[in-house]
Coordinates of C-alpha atoms (C1' of nucleotides) in Angstrom, one line a residue:
Chain A
L21 CA 0.0 0.0 0.0
T22 CA 2.9 2.3 -0.7
R23 CA 2.0 5.4 -2.7
I24 CA 5.1 6.3 -4.6
P25 CA 5.0 9.7 -6.5
I26 CA 6.5 9.8 -10.0
G27 CA 9.8 11.4 -9.0
E28 CA 10.8 8.7 -6.5
F29 CA 9.5 6.0 -8.8
A30 CA 11.6 7.4 -11.6
Q31 CA 14.7 7.3 -9.4
R32 CA 14.0 3.7 -8.3
T33 CA 13.5 2.5 -11.8
R34 CA 16.1 4.7 -13.5
L35 CA 13.5 6.0 -15.9
S36 CA 12.7 9.6 -16.7
R37 CA 9.4 11.1 -15.6
K38 CA 8.6 11.8 -19.2
A39 CA 9.2 8.2 -20.1
L40 CA 6.9 7.1 -17.3
R41 CA 4.1 9.5 -18.5
I42 CA 4.4 8.0 -21.9
Y43 CA 4.3 4.4 -20.6
D44 CA 1.2 5.4 -18.7
E45 CA -0.5 6.7 -21.8
L46 CA 0.4 3.5 -23.7
N47 CA -0.9 1.4 -20.8
L48 CA 2.6 -0.1 -20.4
V49 CA 3.1 0.9 -16.8
V50 CA -0.1 2.4 -15.4
P51 CA 0.1 4.1 -11.9
T52 CA -2.0 2.2 -9.4
W53 CA -3.7 5.4 -8.4
V54 CA -4.1 8.8 -10.1
D55 CA -5.4 11.7 -8.0
P56 CA -8.5 12.8 -9.9
G57 CA -8.2 16.4 -8.7
T58 CA -4.6 17.0 -9.5
G59 CA -3.7 14.3 -12.0
Y60 CA -0.8 13.3 -9.7
R61 CA 0.4 9.8 -10.5
Y62 CA 1.1 7.3 -7.7
Y63 CA 2.8 4.0 -8.2
S64 CA 3.1 1.0 -6.0
E65 CA 6.1 -1.0 -4.9
D66 CA 5.3 -4.1 -7.0
Q67 CA 5.3 -2.0 -10.2
V68 CA 9.0 -1.4 -9.9
A69 CA 9.9 -4.7 -11.4
R70 CA 7.7 -4.3 -14.4
A71 CA 8.9 -0.7 -15.0
R72 CA 12.5 -1.9 -14.8
L73 CA 11.9 -4.7 -17.3
V74 CA 10.5 -2.1 -19.7
G75 CA 13.5 0.1 -19.1
L76 CA 15.9 -2.8 -19.7
L77 CA 14.2 -3.7 -23.0
R78 CA 14.3 -0.1 -24.1
R79 CA 18.1 -0.2 -23.4
L80 CA 18.2 -3.1 -25.9
D81 CA 16.4 -0.6 -28.2
M82 CA 13.3 -2.7 -28.5
P83 CA 10.4 -0.7 -29.8
L84 CA 7.6 0.1 -27.3
A85 CA 5.1 -1.7 -29.4
T86 CA 7.1 -4.9 -29.1
I87 CA 7.7 -4.4 -25.4
A88 CA 4.0 -4.0 -24.9
A89 CA 3.4 -7.4 -26.5
V90 CA 6.3 -9.0 -24.6
V91 CA 5.6 -7.9 -21.0
D92 CA 2.1 -9.4 -21.1
L93 CA 3.3 -12.9 -22.0
D94 CA 4.4 -15.5 -19.5
R95 CA 8.1 -16.3 -18.9
A96 CA 8.6 -18.9 -21.6
E97 CA 6.6 -17.0 -24.3
A98 CA 8.3 -13.8 -23.4
A99 CA 11.7 -15.3 -23.7
A100 CA 10.9 -16.7 -27.1
A101 CA 9.5 -13.4 -28.3
I102 CA 12.6 -11.5 -27.1
Q103 CA 14.8 -14.1 -28.9
T104 CA 12.9 -13.8 -32.1
W105 CA 13.1 -10.1 -32.1
W106 CA 16.8 -10.1 -31.3
D107 CA 17.5 -12.7 -34.1
G108 CA 16.0 -10.1 -36.4
V109 CA 18.3 -7.4 -35.0
E110 CA 21.3 -9.7 -35.5
A111 CA 20.2 -10.6 -39.1
T112 CA 20.0 -6.9 -39.9
T113 CA 23.4 -6.2 -38.4
A114 CA 24.8 -9.1 -40.4
E115 CA 23.4 -7.7 -43.6
R116 CA 24.9 -4.3 -42.8
R117 CA 28.2 -5.9 -42.1
A118 CA 28.2 -7.6 -45.4
L119 CA 27.4 -4.4 -47.2
L120 CA 30.2 -2.7 -45.4
H121 CA 32.7 -5.3 -46.5
Y122 CA 31.5 -4.9 -50.1
L123 CA 32.0 -1.2 -49.8
Q124 CA 35.5 -1.5 -48.3
K125 CA 36.6 -4.0 -50.9
R126 CA 35.3 -1.7 -53.6
Q127 CA 37.1 1.3 -52.2
Q128 CA 40.3 -0.7 -52.2
G129 CA 39.8 -1.2 -55.9
E130 CA 39.2 -5.0 -55.5
D131 CA 36.6 -5.2 -58.1
Q132 CA 35.4 -8.7 -57.3
Q133 CA 33.3 -9.7 -60.2
M134 CA 31.5 -12.6 -58.6
H135 CA 28.5 -12.4 -60.8
E136 CA 28.4 -13.4 -64.5
I137 CA 26.7 -10.6 -66.3
A138 CA 25.3 -10.9 -69.8
Q139 CA 23.1 -9.2 -72.3
R140 CA 20.2 -10.6 -74.3
S141 CA 17.5 -9.4 -76.6
I142 CA 13.8 -9.5 -75.7
P143 CA 11.3 -9.4 -78.6
G144 CA 8.2 -7.2 -78.5
R145 CA 5.5 -9.0 -76.6
T146 CA 2.1 -8.7 -74.9
I147 CA 2.1 -8.7 -71.2
A148 CA -0.7 -9.2 -68.7
S149 CA 0.0 -7.8 -65.2
V150 CA -1.4 -7.0 -61.8
A151 CA 0.0 -4.0 -59.9
R152 CA -0.3 -2.8 -56.4
H153 CA 1.4 -0.7 -53.7
V154 CA 3.0 -3.0 -51.1
N155 CA 5.6 -2.7 -48.3
I156 CA 8.0 -5.6 -47.5
A157 CA 5.5 -7.3 -45.2
G158 CA 2.9 -7.4 -48.0
T159 CA 5.0 -8.7 -50.9
E160 CA 4.4 -12.4 -50.1
T161 CA 0.6 -12.0 -50.0
F162 CA 0.6 -9.8 -53.1
F163 CA 2.6 -12.4 -54.9
D164 CA 0.2 -15.2 -54.1
E165 CA -2.9 -13.1 -54.9
A166 CA -1.5 -11.6 -58.1
F167 CA -0.5 -15.0 -59.4
R168 CA -4.0 -16.4 -58.7
T169 CA -5.6 -13.4 -60.4
L170 CA -3.4 -13.8 -63.4
R171 CA -4.1 -17.5 -63.7
A172 CA -7.8 -17.0 -63.4
A173 CA -7.9 -14.2 -66.0
G174 CA -5.1 -15.5 -68.2
P175 CA -5.3 -17.4 -71.5
G176 CA -4.4 -20.8 -70.1
I177 CA -1.2 -22.7 -70.4
E178 CA -1.0 -22.7 -74.1
G179 CA -1.2 -18.9 -74.2
I180 CA 1.8 -18.3 -71.9
A181 CA 4.9 -16.9 -73.7
G182 CA 7.5 -16.7 -71.1
V183 CA 8.6 -16.6 -67.5
P184 CA 6.7 -14.3 -65.1
F185 CA 8.5 -11.3 -63.7
L186 CA 8.2 -8.6 -61.1
V187 CA 8.8 -4.9 -61.8
F188 CA 9.7 -2.6 -58.9
Y189 CA 8.9 1.0 -59.8
G190 CA 9.8 2.5 -56.4
E191 CA 11.5 1.5 -53.3
V192 CA 9.9 -1.3 -51.3
S193 CA 11.2 -1.4 -47.7
D194 CA 10.0 -1.6 -44.1
D195 CA 8.5 1.9 -44.0
S196 CA 7.7 2.7 -47.6
D197 CA 5.4 0.9 -50.0
G198 CA 6.5 1.2 -53.6
P199 CA 4.4 0.3 -56.6
I200 CA 5.1 -3.3 -57.7
E201 CA 3.9 -5.2 -60.7
L202 CA 3.6 -8.9 -61.4
C203 CA 3.9 -9.5 -65.2
R204 CA 3.3 -12.5 -67.4
P205 CA 4.2 -12.5 -71.1
I206 CA 1.3 -13.9 -73.1
R207 CA 0.5 -14.9 -76.7
A208 CA -3.1 -14.1 -76.5
S209 CA -4.7 -10.8 -77.6
R210 CA -6.7 -8.7 -75.2
E211 CA -10.0 -10.5 -76.2
D212 CA -8.9 -13.8 -74.9
L213 CA -8.8 -12.6 -71.4
I214 CA -11.6 -13.0 -68.9
A215 CA -12.5 -9.5 -67.7
A216 CA -10.8 -8.7 -64.4
A217 CA -10.6 -5.2 -63.2
E218 CA -7.1 -5.7 -61.7
V219 CA -5.5 -7.2 -64.8
Q220 CA -3.9 -4.9 -67.3
V221 CA -2.7 -5.8 -70.7
R222 CA -0.1 -3.9 -72.6
V223 CA 2.4 -4.3 -75.4
E224 CA 6.1 -4.0 -74.5
A225 CA 8.4 -3.0 -77.3
A226 CA 11.4 -5.1 -78.2
H227 CA 14.5 -4.2 -76.2
D228 CA 17.8 -5.5 -74.8
E229 CA 18.4 -6.2 -71.2
V230 CA 21.4 -7.0 -68.9
Y231 CA 20.9 -9.7 -66.4
V232 CA 22.5 -11.8 -63.8
R233 CA 21.3 -15.1 -62.2
L234 CA 20.9 -15.0 -58.4
S235 CA 20.4 -17.5 -55.7
K236 CA 17.7 -17.2 -53.1
R237 CA 20.2 -15.9 -50.6
E238 CA 21.4 -13.1 -52.9
L239 CA 17.9 -11.9 -53.4
S240 CA 17.6 -10.1 -50.0
W241 CA 17.8 -6.3 -50.1
P242 CA 21.2 -5.1 -49.0
A243 CA 22.8 -8.1 -50.8
M244 CA 21.3 -6.9 -54.0
V245 CA 22.8 -3.4 -53.9
P246 CA 26.2 -4.5 -55.1
V247 CA 24.7 -6.6 -57.8
L248 CA 22.7 -3.7 -59.2
D249 CA 25.8 -1.6 -59.0
A250 CA 27.7 -4.2 -61.0
L251 CA 24.9 -4.3 -63.7
E252 CA 25.1 -0.5 -64.0
R253 CA 28.9 -0.6 -64.3
W254 CA 28.7 -3.4 -66.9
T255 CA 26.2 -1.3 -68.9
A256 CA 28.4 1.8 -68.8
E257 CA 31.4 -0.2 -69.8
H258 CA 29.5 -1.5 -72.8
H259 CA 28.4 2.0 -73.8
R260 CA 24.7 1.3 -73.2
R261 CA 22.3 3.1 -71.0
T262 CA 19.6 1.7 -68.7
A263 CA 15.9 2.4 -69.2
G264 CA 13.7 2.2 -66.2
T265 CA 13.8 0.2 -63.0
F266 CA 15.0 -3.3 -62.5
R267 CA 13.1 -6.6 -62.7
Q268 CA 13.1 -10.0 -61.2
L269 CA 12.5 -12.9 -63.6
L270 CA 11.1 -15.8 -61.5
I271 CA 12.8 -18.8 -63.0
A272 CA 12.1 -21.1 -60.1
D273 CA 9.8 -21.5 -57.2
Q274 CA 11.3 -19.6 -54.2
R275 CA 9.3 -21.5 -51.6
A276 CA 10.8 -24.9 -52.5
A277 CA 14.3 -23.5 -52.9
T278 CA 17.3 -23.7 -50.6
A279 CA 19.4 -20.6 -50.0
D280 CA 21.8 -21.6 -52.8
T281 CA 19.2 -22.5 -55.5
L282 CA 19.3 -20.1 -58.4
V283 CA 15.8 -18.7 -58.4
C284 CA 15.8 -15.5 -60.2
D285 CA 17.3 -13.4 -63.0
L286 CA 17.9 -9.8 -61.9
T287 CA 17.4 -7.7 -65.0
V288 CA 17.7 -4.1 -66.1
P289 CA 16.2 -3.1 -69.5
L290 CA 18.4 -1.0 -71.9
R291 CA 17.6 1.7 -74.3
Chain B
L297 CA 26.7 18.0 -70.1
T298 CA 23.8 15.7 -69.4
R299 CA 21.0 17.5 -67.5
I300 CA 19.2 14.8 -65.5
P301 CA 15.9 15.8 -63.8
I302 CA 15.3 14.6 -60.3
G303 CA 13.0 11.7 -61.2
E304 CA 15.5 10.0 -63.5
F305 CA 18.3 10.7 -61.1
A306 CA 16.3 9.1 -58.3
Q307 CA 15.8 6.0 -60.4
R308 CA 19.4 5.7 -61.3
T309 CA 20.7 6.2 -57.8
R310 CA 17.8 4.2 -56.1
L311 CA 17.1 7.2 -53.9
S312 CA 13.8 8.9 -53.4
R313 CA 13.1 12.4 -54.6
K314 CA 12.4 13.5 -51.1
A315 CA 15.8 12.2 -50.0
L316 CA 17.5 13.9 -52.9
R317 CA 15.8 17.2 -51.9
I318 CA 17.1 16.8 -48.4
Y319 CA 20.6 16.0 -49.5
D320 CA 20.5 19.1 -51.6
E321 CA 19.5 21.3 -48.7
L322 CA 22.3 19.7 -46.6
N323 CA 24.8 20.3 -49.4
L324 CA 25.4 16.6 -49.5
V325 CA 24.5 16.1 -53.2
V326 CA 23.8 19.5 -54.8
P327 CA 22.3 19.5 -58.4
T328 CA 24.7 21.0 -60.9
W329 CA 22.0 23.3 -62.1
V330 CA 18.8 24.6 -60.6
D331 CA 16.4 26.5 -62.9
P332 CA 16.0 29.9 -61.2
G333 CA 12.5 30.3 -62.5
T334 CA 10.9 27.0 -61.6
G335 CA 13.3 25.6 -59.0
Y336 CA 13.6 22.4 -61.0
R337 CA 16.7 20.5 -60.0
Y338 CA 19.0 19.1 -62.7
Y339 CA 21.9 16.6 -61.9
S340 CA 24.8 15.5 -64.0
E341 CA 26.1 12.1 -64.8
D342 CA 29.2 12.3 -62.6
Q343 CA 27.0 12.9 -59.5
V344 CA 25.5 9.5 -59.7
A345 CA 28.5 7.9 -58.0
R346 CA 28.5 10.3 -55.1
A347 CA 24.7 10.0 -54.6
R348 CA 25.0 6.2 -54.7
L349 CA 27.7 6.3 -52.0
V350 CA 25.5 8.4 -49.8
G351 CA 22.6 5.9 -50.3
L352 CA 24.9 3.0 -49.5
L353 CA 26.1 4.6 -46.3
R354 CA 22.5 5.4 -45.4
R355 CA 21.7 1.7 -45.8
L356 CA 24.4 1.0 -43.2
D357 CA 22.3 3.5 -41.1
M358 CA 25.1 6.0 -40.9
P359 CA 23.7 9.4 -39.8
L360 CA 23.7 12.1 -42.5
A361 CA 26.0 14.3 -40.4
T362 CA 28.7 11.5 -40.4
I363 CA 28.1 10.9 -44.1
A364 CA 28.6 14.6 -44.8
A365 CA 32.0 14.4 -43.1
V366 CA 33.0 11.1 -44.7
V367 CA 32.2 11.9 -48.4
D368 CA 34.5 14.9 -48.4
L369 CA 37.6 12.9 -47.2
D370 CA 40.0 11.1 -49.5
R371 CA 39.9 7.4 -50.0
A372 CA 42.1 6.4 -47.1
E373 CA 40.7 8.9 -44.6
A374 CA 37.2 8.0 -45.6
A375 CA 37.9 4.3 -45.1
A376 CA 39.3 5.0 -41.6
A377 CA 36.3 7.2 -40.7
I378 CA 33.8 4.6 -41.8
Q379 CA 35.7 1.9 -39.9
T380 CA 35.8 4.0 -36.7
W381 CA 32.1 4.7 -36.9
W382 CA 31.3 1.0 -37.5
D383 CA 33.5 -0.1 -34.6
G384 CA 31.2 2.1 -32.5
V385 CA 28.2 0.4 -33.9
E386 CA 29.6 -3.1 -33.1
A387 CA 30.6 -2.0 -29.6
T388 CA 27.0 -0.8 -28.9
T389 CA 25.7 -4.1 -30.3
A390 CA 28.0 -6.1 -28.2
E391 CA 26.8 -4.2 -25.1
R392 CA 23.2 -4.8 -26.0
R393 CA 24.0 -8.5 -26.6
A394 CA 25.6 -8.7 -23.1
L395 CA 22.6 -7.1 -21.5
L396 CA 20.3 -9.5 -23.3
H397 CA 22.2 -12.5 -22.0
Y398 CA 22.0 -11.1 -18.5
L399 CA 18.2 -10.7 -18.9
Q400 CA 17.8 -14.2 -20.3
K401 CA 19.8 -15.8 -17.5
R402 CA 17.8 -13.8 -14.9
Q403 CA 14.5 -14.9 -16.5
Q404 CA 15.7 -18.5 -16.2
G405 CA 16.2 -18.0 -12.5
E406 CA 19.9 -18.3 -12.7
D407 CA 20.7 -15.7 -10.2
Q408 CA 24.4 -15.4 -10.9
Q409 CA 25.7 -13.4 -8.0
M410 CA 29.0 -12.5 -9.5
H411 CA 29.5 -9.4 -7.4
E412 CA 30.2 -9.3 -3.7
I413 CA 27.8 -6.9 -2.1
A414 CA 28.3 -5.5 1.3
Q415 CA 27.0 -2.8 3.6
R416 CA 29.0 -0.2 5.6
S417 CA 28.4 2.8 7.8
I418 CA 29.3 6.3 6.6
P419 CA 29.8 8.9 9.4
G420 CA 28.4 12.4 9.1
R421 CA 30.9 14.6 7.2
T422 CA 31.5 17.8 5.4
I423 CA 31.6 17.7 1.6
A424 CA 33.0 20.1 -0.9
S425 CA 31.6 19.6 -4.4
V426 CA 31.3 20.9 -8.0
A427 CA 28.1 20.2 -9.9
R428 CA 27.2 20.6 -13.5
H429 CA 24.9 19.3 -16.3
V430 CA 26.8 17.0 -18.7
N431 CA 26.1 14.4 -21.3
I432 CA 28.3 11.4 -21.9
A433 CA 30.7 13.2 -24.2
G434 CA 31.3 15.9 -21.5
T435 CA 31.9 13.7 -18.5
E436 CA 35.7 13.4 -19.1
T437 CA 36.2 17.1 -19.4
F438 CA 33.9 17.8 -16.4
F439 CA 35.9 15.4 -14.3
D440 CA 39.2 17.0 -15.1
E441 CA 37.9 20.5 -14.5
A442 CA 36.0 19.7 -11.4
F443 CA 39.0 18.0 -9.9
R444 CA 41.2 21.0 -10.6
T445 CA 38.6 23.4 -9.2
L446 CA 38.3 21.4 -6.0
R447 CA 42.0 21.1 -5.6
A448 CA 42.4 24.9 -6.1
A449 CA 39.7 25.7 -3.6
G450 CA 40.1 22.9 -1.2
P451 CA 41.8 22.7 2.1
G452 CA 45.0 21.0 1.0
I453 CA 46.0 17.4 1.5
E454 CA 45.8 17.4 5.3
G455 CA 42.2 18.5 5.1
I456 CA 41.0 15.6 3.0
A457 CA 38.8 13.1 4.8
G458 CA 38.1 10.4 2.2
V459 CA 37.9 9.2 -1.3
P460 CA 36.3 11.5 -3.9
F461 CA 33.0 10.4 -5.4
L462 CA 30.6 11.2 -8.2
V463 CA 26.8 11.5 -7.6
F464 CA 24.5 11.0 -10.6
Y465 CA 21.2 12.8 -10.0
G466 CA 19.7 12.1 -13.4
E467 CA 20.4 10.0 -16.4
V468 CA 23.6 10.7 -18.3
S469 CA 23.5 9.3 -21.8
D470 CA 24.1 10.3 -25.4
D471 CA 21.1 12.5 -25.8
S472 CA 20.4 13.6 -22.3
D473 CA 22.5 15.5 -19.9
G474 CA 21.9 14.8 -16.3
P475 CA 23.1 16.8 -13.3
I476 CA 26.3 15.3 -12.0
E477 CA 28.4 16.2 -8.9
L478 CA 32.0 15.6 -8.0
C479 CA 32.3 15.4 -4.2
R480 CA 35.2 15.4 -1.8
P481 CA 34.8 14.7 1.9
I482 CA 36.8 17.3 3.9
R483 CA 37.8 17.9 7.5
A484 CA 37.9 21.7 7.1
S485 CA 35.0 24.0 7.9
R486 CA 33.6 26.4 5.3
E487 CA 36.0 29.2 6.4
D488 CA 39.1 27.2 5.3
L489 CA 38.0 27.2 1.7
I490 CA 39.1 29.7 -0.9
A491 CA 36.0 31.3 -2.3
A492 CA 35.1 29.8 -5.6
A493 CA 31.7 30.3 -7.0
E494 CA 31.4 26.8 -8.4
V495 CA 32.4 25.1 -5.1
Q496 CA 29.6 24.2 -2.7
V497 CA 30.0 23.0 0.8
R498 CA 27.4 21.0 2.7
V499 CA 27.1 18.6 5.6
E500 CA 26.0 15.1 4.8
A501 CA 24.3 13.1 7.6
A502 CA 25.6 9.8 8.8
H503 CA 24.0 6.9 6.9
D504 CA 24.6 3.3 5.7
E505 CA 25.3 2.3 2.2
V506 CA 25.5 -0.8 0.1
Y507 CA 28.4 -1.1 -2.3
V508 CA 30.1 -3.3 -4.8
R509 CA 33.7 -3.0 -6.1
L510 CA 33.9 -2.8 -9.9
S511 CA 36.6 -3.0 -12.6
K512 CA 37.0 -0.4 -15.3
R513 CA 35.2 -2.7 -17.7
E514 CA 32.1 -3.1 -15.6
L515 CA 31.8 0.6 -15.3
S516 CA 30.3 1.1 -18.8
W517 CA 26.6 1.9 -18.9
P518 CA 24.6 -1.2 -19.9
A519 CA 27.0 -3.4 -17.9
M520 CA 26.1 -1.5 -14.8
V521 CA 22.4 -2.1 -15.0
P522 CA 22.5 -5.6 -13.7
V523 CA 24.8 -4.5 -10.9
L524 CA 22.5 -1.8 -9.8
D525 CA 19.6 -4.3 -9.9
A526 CA 21.7 -6.6 -7.7
L527 CA 22.3 -3.8 -5.2
E528 CA 18.5 -3.1 -5.1
R529 CA 17.7 -6.8 -4.6
W530 CA 20.3 -7.1 -1.8
T531 CA 18.8 -4.1 -0.1
A532 CA 15.2 -5.5 -0.3
E533 CA 16.4 -8.9 1.0
H534 CA 18.0 -7.2 4.0
H535 CA 14.8 -5.2 4.7
R536 CA 16.4 -1.9 4.0
R537 CA 15.4 0.8 1.6
T538 CA 17.5 2.9 -0.7
A539 CA 17.6 6.7 -0.4
G540 CA 18.5 8.7 -3.5
T541 CA 20.6 7.9 -6.5
F542 CA 23.8 5.9 -6.8
R543 CA 27.4 7.0 -6.5
Q544 CA 30.8 6.1 -7.7
L545 CA 33.6 6.2 -5.2
L546 CA 36.8 6.7 -7.2
I547 CA 39.3 4.4 -5.5
A548 CA 41.8 4.3 -8.3
D549 CA 42.9 6.4 -11.3
Q550 CA 40.9 5.2 -14.2
R551 CA 43.3 6.6 -16.8
A552 CA 46.2 4.3 -15.7
A553 CA 43.9 1.3 -15.2
T554 CA 43.5 -1.7 -17.4
A555 CA 40.0 -3.1 -18.1
D556 CA 40.3 -5.5 -15.1
T557 CA 41.6 -3.1 -12.5
L558 CA 39.2 -2.4 -9.7
V559 CA 38.7 1.3 -10.0
C560 CA 35.4 2.1 -8.3
D561 CA 32.9 1.3 -5.6
L562 CA 29.4 1.5 -6.9
T563 CA 27.3 2.7 -3.9
V564 CA 23.7 3.3 -3.0
P565 CA 22.9 5.2 0.2
L566 CA 20.3 3.7 2.6
R567 CA 17.7 5.2 4.8
Chain C
dT166 C1' 4.4 31.3 3.4
dT167 C1' 8.2 29.4 0.7
dG168 C1' 10.3 25.9 -2.2
dC169 C1' 9.7 21.6 -4.2
dT170 C1' 7.0 18.4 -6.9
dC171 C1' 3.8 17.6 -10.0
dC172 C1' 0.7 18.7 -14.0
dT173 C1' -0.3 19.6 -19.2
dC174 C1' 0.7 21.5 -23.5
dA175 C1' 4.0 22.4 -27.2
dC176 C1' 8.1 22.2 -29.7
dG177 C1' 12.6 20.0 -31.2
dT178 C1' 15.0 15.7 -32.7
dC179 C1' 16.2 12.5 -37.3
dA180 C1' 15.5 11.2 -42.0
dC181 C1' 12.5 10.9 -44.5
dG182 C1' 7.1 9.3 -46.5
dT183 C1' 2.9 11.1 -47.9
dG184 C1' -0.4 14.0 -49.4
dA185 C1' -2.2 18.9 -50.7
dG186 C1' -2.2 22.5 -53.8
dG187 C1' -0.1 24.6 -57.5
dT188 C1' 2.8 25.3 -61.8
dG189 C1' 6.1 24.2 -65.8
dG190 C1' 7.6 21.2 -70.0
dC191 C1' 6.9 18.3 -73.8
Chain D
dT76 C1' -4.5 21.1 -74.8
dT77 C1' -3.8 17.1 -71.9
dG78 C1' -0.9 14.4 -68.8
dC79 C1' 3.3 14.1 -66.5
dT80 C1' 6.9 16.0 -63.8
dC81 C1' 8.4 19.0 -60.8
dC82 C1' 7.9 22.5 -57.0
dT83 C1' 7.0 24.0 -51.9
dC84 C1' 4.7 23.7 -47.7
dA85 C1' 2.9 20.9 -43.9
dC86 C1' 2.1 17.0 -41.2
dG87 C1' 3.2 12.2 -39.4
dT88 C1' 6.7 8.9 -37.6
dC89 C1' 9.3 7.3 -32.8
dA90 C1' 10.5 7.8 -28.0
dC91 C1' 11.4 10.8 -25.7
dG92 C1' 14.2 15.8 -23.8
dT93 C1' 13.4 20.4 -22.7
dG94 C1' 11.3 24.4 -21.5
dA95 C1' 6.9 27.3 -20.5
dG96 C1' 3.3 28.3 -17.6
dG97 C1' 0.6 26.9 -13.8
dT98 C1' -1.0 24.5 -9.5
dG99 C1' -0.9 21.2 -5.3
dG100 C1' 1.5 19.4 -0.9
dC101 C1' 4.4 19.5 3.0

DNA sequence: TTGCTCCTCACGTCACGTGAGGTGGC
DNA sequence: TTGCTCCTCACGTCACGTGAGGTGGC
């Protein structure tokens, strides 16, 4: 039945008053009693442990939203949730580290050309596509849905004229949703298609493209940066210029693939 | 003499327009020509590389201020600056990792009592002190200056009655400056002191304190959290209550110490 | 009664994303 | 002339720090 005012509670938990007020608002650490007249917050002794845990997780830089989920789980579940979150942090750090090593090697002039880059001609063709704005979390779902939509609307197996591909028109990341398009080259004319509002049909002109074949592992974001740089360099060295954003030709099922399976051609169209 | 508008430049560098406008404002990547009538930004071919480097460093999560410093250095210096920055990132990650392991062990009930905690009585005494608000970066300087101030104003060697100590009244971190106080127990009365505006003299009442002896390594921030928790637990188990914030008794010179030298008593006063 | 603690706005931080509302260029 | 690109505000994000201006409690 101790009634601890916010200042003392802040000292005991090594949190700031401001932080405590925010945690109150977010229902993370709610004072056991608030004076209705003055708005003064009073905490109890047994809230110290919870507040400290929150503070400790913040020191790990865990977002408050994640903390809110974690602190209401039981021991074992909480431990698992924390571990899962931290694995993500370590994975991100590993990717950054890899990108740093690439940068350092490049700065030293070690132009490690690990990828075999080539050029090929793409004939003019008709393309059926489904486009949408998605962020990273939504790509998987988009992919499934778009594929189903195209299959339902499409001209059937005999009308398919090539490997499906994704076009990325803007940046797709954690906190930004770029326009993305799933495309399928077809033999059919517009009339063969079952009407579906989402499906667009257009004719793509003949053009050249540079490409490189990538494994599932190399398809993650930071890992792709050096590859795109290499494609650009190759293009410049061959006195060509790129036209538009890059594409991913889906040459194998990603779901069934291991990290080293070659699943995709990364492609940039040329003028 | 290519005149690339912002949209095309954004595509080629895989940066957003918004980002490019910000980099322009910060003089990080400035368009070679801006139409004075319309404000349209036009970039040139040779800016692509610089813009890409900025984008790559941003992917590593380097702050724009650091990037601004890095991109204007030559190869070798830039490489060194990047490495220094990254070392800091890795150090922070290592500290977080250590704190996580502490948390995980604690949750599993493994109450690893690595530190020997004890209690002792402090007699009432007179204290001369210098206080200031500092953030992490300023502590070193504060320490030097405060020590010199105290020595200049103080009663001389024969008047000193104990080890100097630091009191932390608030949180001291990267982006917050807490009030911090360097204290020196003295035998002298107020009259013995040379007047110095910054120096305060006060009488501290007799009290008990819990303490633990720490090495230089254990004195870093996240590493201290478990130790403070342990002091709190010890206090509760012995049916005492803490009074105020913690202190660091400076029992050895930190500068000359190796990571394992015991340099400090971490102390919490009791009621 | 005097300080001290507490309260609630409100603004700044950092690097952008996302409209709104408007104009220039092909 | 119609779209498309570009422009400049302005607000939101995240977890607070830092006053300002005001009131309650011992």
